[in-house]
XYZ file of C-alpha atoms in Angstrom:
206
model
C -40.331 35.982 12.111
C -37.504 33.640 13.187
C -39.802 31.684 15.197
C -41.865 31.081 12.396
C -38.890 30.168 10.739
C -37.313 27.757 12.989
C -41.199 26.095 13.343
C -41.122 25.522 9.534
C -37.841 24.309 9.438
C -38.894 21.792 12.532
C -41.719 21.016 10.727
C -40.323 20.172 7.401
C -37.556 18.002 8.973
C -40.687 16.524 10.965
C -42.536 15.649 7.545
C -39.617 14.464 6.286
C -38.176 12.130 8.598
C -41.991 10.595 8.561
C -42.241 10.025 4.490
C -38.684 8.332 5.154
C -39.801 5.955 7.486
C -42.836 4.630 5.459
C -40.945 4.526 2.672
C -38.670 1.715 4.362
C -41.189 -0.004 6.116
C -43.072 -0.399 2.513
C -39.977 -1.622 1.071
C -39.783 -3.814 4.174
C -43.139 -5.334 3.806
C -42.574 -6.001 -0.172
C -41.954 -9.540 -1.081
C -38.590 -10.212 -1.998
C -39.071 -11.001 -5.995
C -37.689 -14.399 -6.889
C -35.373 -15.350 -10.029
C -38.429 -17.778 -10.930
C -41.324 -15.792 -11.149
C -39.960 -12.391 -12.210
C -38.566 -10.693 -14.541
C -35.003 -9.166 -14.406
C -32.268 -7.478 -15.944
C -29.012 -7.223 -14.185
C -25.434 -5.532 -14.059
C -22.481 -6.556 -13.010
C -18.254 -6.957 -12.272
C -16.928 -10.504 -13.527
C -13.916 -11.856 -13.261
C -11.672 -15.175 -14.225
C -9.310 -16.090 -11.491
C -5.863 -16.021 -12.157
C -6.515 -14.410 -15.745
C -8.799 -11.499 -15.640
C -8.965 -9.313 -13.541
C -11.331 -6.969 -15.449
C -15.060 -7.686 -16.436
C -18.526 -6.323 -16.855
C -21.810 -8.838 -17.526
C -25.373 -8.075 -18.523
C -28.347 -10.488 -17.220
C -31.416 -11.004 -18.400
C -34.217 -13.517 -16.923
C -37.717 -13.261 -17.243
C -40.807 -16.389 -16.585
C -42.887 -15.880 -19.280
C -40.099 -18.076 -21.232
C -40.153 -21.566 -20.068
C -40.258 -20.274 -16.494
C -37.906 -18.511 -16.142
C -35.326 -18.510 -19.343
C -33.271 -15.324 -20.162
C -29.652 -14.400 -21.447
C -26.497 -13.348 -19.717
C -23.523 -11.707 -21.931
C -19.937 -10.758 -20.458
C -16.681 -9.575 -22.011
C -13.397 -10.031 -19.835
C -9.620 -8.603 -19.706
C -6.352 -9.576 -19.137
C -5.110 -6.543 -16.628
C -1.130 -7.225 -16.271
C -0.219 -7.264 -19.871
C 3.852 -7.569 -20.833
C 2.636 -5.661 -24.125
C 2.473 -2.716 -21.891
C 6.131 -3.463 -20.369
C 9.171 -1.386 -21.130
C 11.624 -4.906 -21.661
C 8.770 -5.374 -24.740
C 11.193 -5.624 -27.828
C 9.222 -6.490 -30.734
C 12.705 -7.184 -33.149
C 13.444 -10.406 -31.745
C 11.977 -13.243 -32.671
C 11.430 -16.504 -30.651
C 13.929 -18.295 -32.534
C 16.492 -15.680 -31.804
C 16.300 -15.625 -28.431
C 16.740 -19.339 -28.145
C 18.811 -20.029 -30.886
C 20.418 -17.306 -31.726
C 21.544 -15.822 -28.882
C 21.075 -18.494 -26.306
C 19.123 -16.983 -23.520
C 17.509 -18.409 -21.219
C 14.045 -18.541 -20.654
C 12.139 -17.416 -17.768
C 8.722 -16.504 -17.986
C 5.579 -17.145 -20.216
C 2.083 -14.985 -20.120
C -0.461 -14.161 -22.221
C -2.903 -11.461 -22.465
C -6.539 -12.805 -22.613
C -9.746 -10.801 -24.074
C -12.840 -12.918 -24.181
C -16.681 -12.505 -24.951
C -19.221 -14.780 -24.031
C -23.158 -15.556 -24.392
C -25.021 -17.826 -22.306
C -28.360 -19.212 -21.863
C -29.607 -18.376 -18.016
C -32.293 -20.660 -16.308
C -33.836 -20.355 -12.634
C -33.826 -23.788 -10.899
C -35.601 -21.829 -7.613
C -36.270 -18.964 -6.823
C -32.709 -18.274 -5.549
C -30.642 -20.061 -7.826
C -30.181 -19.456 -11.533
C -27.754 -21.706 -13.534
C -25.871 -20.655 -16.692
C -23.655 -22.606 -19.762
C -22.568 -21.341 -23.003
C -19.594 -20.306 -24.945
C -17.616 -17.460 -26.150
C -14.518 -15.661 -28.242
C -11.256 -15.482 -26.586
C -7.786 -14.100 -28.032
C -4.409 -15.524 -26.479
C -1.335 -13.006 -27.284
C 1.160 -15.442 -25.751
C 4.656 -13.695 -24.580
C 7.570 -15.163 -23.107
C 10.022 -13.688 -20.765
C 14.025 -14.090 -21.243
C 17.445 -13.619 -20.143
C 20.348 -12.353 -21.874
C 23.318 -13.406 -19.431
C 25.101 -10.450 -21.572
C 22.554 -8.178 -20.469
C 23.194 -6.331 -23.573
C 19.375 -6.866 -24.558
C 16.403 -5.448 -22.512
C 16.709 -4.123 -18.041
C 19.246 -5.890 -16.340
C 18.911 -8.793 -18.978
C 15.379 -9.458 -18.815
C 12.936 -8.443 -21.750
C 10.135 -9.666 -23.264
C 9.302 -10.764 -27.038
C 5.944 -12.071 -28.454
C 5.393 -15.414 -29.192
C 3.030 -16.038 -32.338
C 2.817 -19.648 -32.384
C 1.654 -19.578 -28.889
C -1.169 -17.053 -30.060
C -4.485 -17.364 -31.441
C -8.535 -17.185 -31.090
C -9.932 -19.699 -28.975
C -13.398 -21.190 -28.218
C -14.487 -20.693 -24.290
C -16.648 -22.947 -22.996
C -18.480 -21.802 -19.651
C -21.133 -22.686 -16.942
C -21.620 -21.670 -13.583
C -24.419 -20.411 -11.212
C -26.222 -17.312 -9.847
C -26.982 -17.191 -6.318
C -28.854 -14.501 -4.163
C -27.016 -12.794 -1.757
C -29.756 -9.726 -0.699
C -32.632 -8.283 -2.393
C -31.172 -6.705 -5.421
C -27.764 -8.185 -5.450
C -26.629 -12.015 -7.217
C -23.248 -13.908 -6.388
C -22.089 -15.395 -9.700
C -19.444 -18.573 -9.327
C -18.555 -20.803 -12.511
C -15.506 -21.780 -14.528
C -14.324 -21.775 -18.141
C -11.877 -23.290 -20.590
C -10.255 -20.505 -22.568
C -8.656 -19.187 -20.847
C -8.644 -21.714 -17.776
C -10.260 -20.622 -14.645
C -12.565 -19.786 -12.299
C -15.345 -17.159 -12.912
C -16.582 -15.072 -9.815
C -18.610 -12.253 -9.924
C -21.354 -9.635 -8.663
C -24.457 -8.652 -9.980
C -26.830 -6.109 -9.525
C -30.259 -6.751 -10.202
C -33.477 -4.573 -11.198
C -37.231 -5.923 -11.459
C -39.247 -4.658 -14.599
């Protein structure tokens, strides 16, 4: 009986190992499906360099509009917020600080959320390019020091700053490059806020 065992076991493992190995060599011999001529829809992780740090994107393409037309949406976040600092002290008032009490000033930041739609099109079949535009809210803080240190940790505290503040129109455009079989290398830049977009995105033929 534990013969018979051990041969099914061997045997199973056998089977197994074999259905493993065709499996790869048929994903082996499958053409690698192009951004041109097929139809996609992709995830991804997007950032904007030095602002946001956190980011998630949706891509769409698909050839049976103008050859290769589709949609790609993201929404971005501002990771190192001072609204989430201790030193935040939301009594004072910009003209306070300054005026009032005289301290100095020593930092400004502001905490960026963004959403943005844009029209994708594939040049080749390894290249995709990308422009469109987007919502983006600035909450602008600033950073002082009260030589007293009467206000805030060891002097230093934060305060919004509303005039600094606002919604803003992003403009954006970049590229889509592929990096493997199922996996895009996203590189662009944008106006609101300023920077450089880099990303990774997974991709899935329909």
């Amino acid at each position: 009986m534990a013969l018979k065992r051990r041969s099914s076991i061997i045997l199973f493992l056998a089977l197994w190992g074999l259905t493993l190995s065709s499996a790869s060599l048929q994903a082996q011999r499958q053409p690698v499906p192009d951004l041109k001529n097929s139809s996609y829809i992709g995830v991804g992780y997007v950032i904007n360099v030095p602002n946001q740090f956190l980011g998630f994107d949706l891509l769409g393409i698909t050839p049976k509009l103008l050859g290769g037309l589709g949609l790609y949406v993201d929404a971005k976040f501002s990771t190192n917020s001072p609204a989430n600092d201790p030193t935040l002290l939301e009594c004072i008032t910009v003209h306070q600080a300054q005026v009032a009490f005289g301290d100095e000033l020593f930092e400004q930041r502001s905490e960026w959320r963004s959403f943005n739609v844009a029209l994708v099109y594939a040049v080749t079949p390894e290249l995709a390019l990308y422009g469109g535009a987007g919502y983006s809210k600035e909450t602008a803080y600033r950073q002082y020091f009260d030589d007293s240190q009467t206000r805030g940790e060891f002097g230093f505290y934060w305060i919004e700053d509303p005039a600094e503040s606002g919604n803003r129109v992003n403009v954006l455009g970049g590229g889509f490059i592929r990096l493997a079989r199922v996996l895009l290398f996203q590189a662009g830049a944008e106006s609101q806020p300023l920077g450089a977009t880099v990303g990774l995105t997974f991709t899935f033929a329909l």
